[in-house]
XYZ file of C-alpha atoms in Angstrom:
334
model
C -94.729 -11.331 43.853
C -91.448 -12.575 45.605
C -90.880 -11.342 48.772
C -86.690 -10.510 50.072
C -85.036 -10.925 53.175
C -82.339 -8.178 54.130
C -79.526 -8.981 56.376
C -81.615 -6.865 59.073
C -83.704 -9.954 59.235
C -86.259 -7.754 58.258
C -88.187 -8.347 55.505
C -89.140 -5.870 52.772
C -92.718 -6.221 53.765
C -91.607 -5.178 57.380
C -89.552 -1.869 56.224
C -92.384 0.393 54.364
C -95.007 -0.668 57.618
C -92.708 -0.221 60.978
C -93.620 3.521 61.446
C -97.642 2.618 60.819
C -97.826 0.254 62.974
C -96.506 1.612 65.948
C -98.639 4.308 65.703
C -101.318 2.205 65.815
C -99.999 0.155 68.880
C -99.612 3.517 70.821
C -102.553 5.277 69.031
C -104.584 1.959 71.046
C -102.735 2.721 73.977
C -103.408 6.225 74.117
C -107.044 5.716 73.643
C -106.871 3.318 76.616
C -106.512 6.008 79.081
C -109.827 7.509 77.730
C -111.432 4.124 77.200
C -110.483 2.727 80.726
C -110.578 5.493 83.101
C -110.366 3.737 85.960
C -108.287 0.307 85.142
C -104.996 2.991 84.362
C -102.933 1.565 87.187
C -103.456 -1.725 85.740
C -102.666 -0.262 81.961
C -99.247 1.362 83.670
C -98.358 -2.065 84.634
C -99.100 -3.396 81.241
C -96.329 -0.838 79.941
C -93.560 -1.922 82.067
C -94.010 -5.086 81.226
C -93.863 -3.839 77.658
C -90.972 -1.933 78.501
C -88.809 -4.835 80.320
C -90.508 -7.465 77.604
C -88.974 -4.478 74.799
C -85.116 -4.941 76.928
C -84.941 -8.455 76.719
C -86.160 -7.687 72.989
C -83.198 -6.246 72.600
C -80.853 -8.618 73.952
C -82.239 -12.135 73.151
C -84.181 -11.050 69.763
C -81.425 -8.987 68.230
C -78.318 -10.070 69.611
C -78.655 -13.687 70.153
C -78.426 -13.573 74.405
C -80.378 -16.208 75.636
C -80.842 -15.727 79.227
C -83.065 -15.996 82.070
C -81.641 -13.751 84.512
C -83.107 -11.104 83.048
C -85.068 -9.383 86.193
C -81.420 -8.551 87.868
C -81.502 -5.587 85.822
C -84.836 -5.301 85.885
C -84.699 -4.911 90.250
C -81.851 -2.965 90.081
C -83.450 -0.823 88.628
C -86.024 -0.734 90.910
C -84.163 -0.713 94.198
C -81.985 2.105 92.898
C -84.664 4.113 92.613
C -85.870 3.506 96.019
C -82.806 3.914 97.645
C -82.854 7.610 95.511
C -86.940 8.638 96.778
C -86.009 7.024 100.215
C -82.259 9.035 100.269
C -83.968 12.257 99.306
C -84.138 12.666 95.653
C -87.235 12.231 94.581
C -86.882 14.280 90.831
C -88.539 10.900 89.483
C -86.978 11.332 85.541
C -83.558 11.380 86.804
C -83.939 8.618 89.224
C -85.429 6.510 86.367
C -81.807 7.439 84.198
C -79.889 7.011 87.220
C -81.267 3.678 87.843
C -81.256 2.246 84.131
C -77.706 3.735 84.117
C -77.015 1.720 86.527
C -78.580 -1.462 85.491
C -76.955 -0.682 82.531
C -72.966 -0.511 84.650
C -73.893 -3.808 85.981
C -74.105 -5.218 82.764
C -71.509 -3.591 81.252
C -68.538 -5.536 84.434
C -70.471 -9.102 83.774
C -70.687 -8.744 79.759
C -66.532 -8.945 78.974
C -67.080 -12.252 81.168
C -70.353 -14.031 80.440
C -70.637 -13.343 77.413
C -68.146 -15.301 76.197
C -70.192 -17.555 76.915
C -73.078 -19.314 74.787
C -75.570 -21.706 74.519
C -77.426 -23.548 78.148
C -74.062 -22.832 79.486
C -74.709 -18.711 79.024
C -78.439 -19.211 79.961
C -77.116 -20.973 83.447
C -74.938 -18.344 84.157
C -77.156 -15.193 84.059
C -79.746 -17.557 86.078
C -77.027 -18.031 88.830
C -76.411 -14.140 88.709
C -80.226 -13.521 89.659
C -80.514 -16.124 91.963
C -77.383 -14.956 93.144
C -78.982 -11.064 93.196
C -81.831 -12.741 94.884
C -80.828 -14.477 97.732
C -78.026 -10.742 98.551
C -81.321 -8.820 98.815
C -82.858 -11.201 101.123
C -79.852 -11.201 103.172
C -79.115 -7.496 103.247
C -81.990 -6.968 104.848
C -80.667 -3.296 106.424
C -79.991 -2.412 102.633
C -83.106 -3.783 100.811
C -85.995 -4.331 103.434
C -86.119 -8.011 103.281
C -88.794 -9.801 102.997
C -90.487 -6.262 103.707
C -89.150 -4.223 101.315
C -88.830 -0.802 100.816
C -91.830 1.590 101.595
C -92.734 4.832 102.349
C -90.375 6.705 99.730
C -92.100 9.281 97.529
C -91.654 11.163 94.758
C -91.633 14.866 92.890
C -94.823 15.650 90.430
C -93.638 14.609 86.814
C -91.681 17.719 85.353
C -92.790 19.629 88.497
C -95.710 20.151 87.271
C -98.027 16.448 86.538
C -99.058 15.438 90.552
C -99.398 10.987 90.643
C -102.857 10.346 90.929
C -104.457 7.168 93.318
C -106.445 7.140 89.595
C -102.935 6.325 87.838
C -103.514 9.033 85.066
C -100.034 10.407 85.395
C -98.764 6.760 85.979
C -100.089 5.634 83.116
C -98.899 8.772 80.729
C -95.777 8.487 82.714
C -94.736 5.376 81.677
C -96.319 5.346 78.564
C -94.005 8.119 77.309
C -90.992 6.633 78.773
C -92.349 3.203 76.823
C -93.243 5.512 73.404
C -89.031 6.514 73.656
C -87.185 3.238 74.133
C -89.426 2.139 71.160
C -88.285 4.480 68.933
C -84.811 4.296 70.162
C -84.331 0.613 69.996
C -86.019 0.661 66.087
C -83.476 2.915 65.135
C -81.108 0.999 66.917
C -82.111 -2.210 64.382
C -81.445 -0.118 61.265
C -77.818 1.113 62.398
C -75.070 -0.063 61.678
C -74.504 -1.420 64.943
C -77.466 -3.451 64.392
C -76.933 -4.976 61.457
C -73.765 -5.761 63.404
C -75.102 -7.500 66.406
C -78.302 -9.368 63.971
C -74.666 -10.582 62.138
C -73.747 -12.041 65.687
C -76.440 -13.440 66.170
C -76.480 -15.079 63.173
C -72.523 -16.953 63.254
C -70.381 -14.940 65.501
C -67.643 -16.821 64.137
C -67.950 -15.530 61.023
C -67.956 -12.343 62.562
C -65.437 -12.257 64.079
C -63.452 -13.503 61.132
C -64.613 -9.943 59.138
C -63.092 -8.395 62.241
C -65.895 -7.505 64.020
C -65.347 -7.367 67.530
C -67.857 -9.634 68.686
C -67.528 -10.030 72.537
C -67.504 -5.517 72.538
C -70.505 -5.520 70.429
C -72.909 -7.986 72.668
C -71.093 -6.702 75.747
C -72.362 -2.787 74.260
C -76.322 -4.244 73.548
C -75.859 -6.245 76.484
C -76.144 -3.196 78.468
C -78.442 -1.219 76.377
C -81.053 -3.585 77.092
C -79.784 -3.698 80.926
C -80.283 0.171 80.958
C -84.360 -0.399 79.637
C -84.884 -3.030 82.152
C -83.684 -0.347 84.783
C -86.317 1.978 83.540
C -88.713 -0.595 83.534
C -87.757 -1.633 87.425
C -87.920 2.312 88.142
C -90.694 2.662 87.051
C -92.700 0.022 88.752
C -91.083 1.820 92.450
C -91.995 5.057 91.359
C -95.487 3.804 90.432
C -96.206 1.649 93.323
C -94.099 3.445 95.985
C -92.905 0.402 96.940
C -90.219 -2.187 96.155
C -90.248 -5.982 96.473
C -87.877 -9.080 96.580
C -90.581 -9.922 93.958
C -88.770 -7.930 91.539
C -85.601 -9.601 91.288
C -87.339 -13.291 91.000
C -86.257 -16.474 88.780
C -90.607 -15.407 88.439
C -89.867 -11.849 86.872
C -87.300 -13.529 84.178
C -89.218 -15.797 83.224
C -92.662 -13.800 83.188
C -90.554 -11.183 80.527
C -89.464 -14.893 78.084
C -93.135 -15.921 77.816
C -94.055 -12.271 76.933
C -91.570 -12.351 74.089
C -92.226 -16.161 73.033
C -96.448 -15.068 73.010
C -96.394 -11.670 71.180
C -92.555 -12.877 68.473
C -88.822 -12.560 69.718
C -87.138 -10.418 67.240
C -89.607 -7.763 66.484
C -89.591 -4.879 68.784
C -93.903 -5.306 68.876
C -92.965 -9.157 70.430
C -93.157 -6.716 73.589
C -95.825 -4.939 73.299
C -97.999 -7.057 71.840
C -97.388 -9.762 74.315
C -97.360 -8.257 77.648
C -100.822 -7.322 78.377
C -102.156 -10.201 76.283
C -99.981 -12.304 78.879
C -100.801 -10.665 81.743
C -104.654 -10.715 81.156
C -104.866 -14.210 80.696
C -102.284 -14.879 83.725
C -104.688 -12.525 85.666
C -107.930 -13.662 85.172
C -106.264 -17.485 84.648
C -104.621 -16.444 88.681
C -108.981 -15.321 89.843
C -110.503 -17.966 88.236
C -108.248 -21.081 89.951
C -105.631 -19.422 91.829
C -103.747 -22.809 91.834
C -104.076 -24.150 87.891
C -103.193 -21.166 86.315
C -99.869 -22.089 85.121
C -101.340 -24.849 84.010
C -103.236 -22.657 81.253
C -99.938 -20.166 80.165
C -98.768 -23.788 79.655
C -100.798 -24.530 77.491
C -101.462 -21.188 75.467
C -97.587 -21.491 75.507
C -97.473 -25.528 73.154
C -100.141 -23.489 70.923
C -98.320 -20.807 70.273
C -94.738 -22.837 69.870
C -96.775 -25.241 67.875
C -99.649 -23.180 65.297
C -98.131 -20.081 65.609
C -94.275 -19.745 66.679
C -94.195 -16.275 65.673
C -95.971 -15.676 68.258
C -99.249 -12.768 68.045
C -96.991 -10.941 65.587
C -95.982 -13.435 63.130
C -99.674 -14.412 63.094
C -100.295 -10.481 62.171
C -97.310 -10.351 59.107
C -99.030 -13.433 58.153
C -102.739 -11.990 58.498
C -101.406 -9.064 56.689
C -99.236 -10.389 53.855
C -102.262 -12.513 52.502
C -104.430 -9.644 52.396
C -102.304 -8.372 49.825
C -101.518 -11.406 47.867
C -97.631 -11.424 49.481
C -96.017 -14.278 51.134
C -92.416 -15.084 53.257
C -90.631 -17.066 50.681
C -91.775 -20.822 50.078
C -94.977 -20.661 51.815
C -97.362 -21.756 50.037
C -100.330 -19.575 49.785
């Protein structure tokens, strides 16, 4: 059977299976709550980075915005949540929303200027923005705490009912709820007219512009939405750890989230969910095994993915399921 690829970039195999895979992934995530009750803090951390990677997938995978400075929005969200708590605004949900809006405002202000660029110049400018914010946070110790970071913050119970626990029970379910909400929103966005337009821009900006599409405005909106989700992820990290350090704005965080997407699969939303646990667990175990050589292991892993499984974990699973059904992407031999 010939499998057609639609203008959205989603194959005929993808469309009906999207809700089912989502349910399976989130059912497994919920099972973690019962199977690993002593690892919920780590699971919440992984969920936060899955959310962060999801935000990058919205910008990179859907709109084709290549960036190495996405930690800027993650950090703005984290610092905003910290500042709000220290100022007395300890309600967590509104704190997360406000933090996301601050990150989106920054992206909305930057977008009209930097999104005119493409390719390497865009990468370098986004990297420069991230480095600038990191250095600014390092120098403005009266505002950010510098190397010491922000600490001493406390938060009210979630919905006024669920107290924060040192075992991470509330943290994990709280993060999982935000992740599910963001994933659902992104999934609806990919199938909307706006999502279709973004994919068109990603494939050919000039052609979309000639068709009368407001390319820059669409890219700026996608960038702001992506930054909102990144800011939410940063705020969740601040609330669950009750600490905000300089590393939330570091280049390493931007690279981490890119690696998560490459490993999980760019442009499928599921890549963020699949890549985050695999990458963070391998990174954690590699550091524990050899603190000085863990990057070599990560490097070999990336080379393997690029040479053998360029679609990442999502691509491998997609091919396995397709072969089991006797369906293969266009032109691929069985």
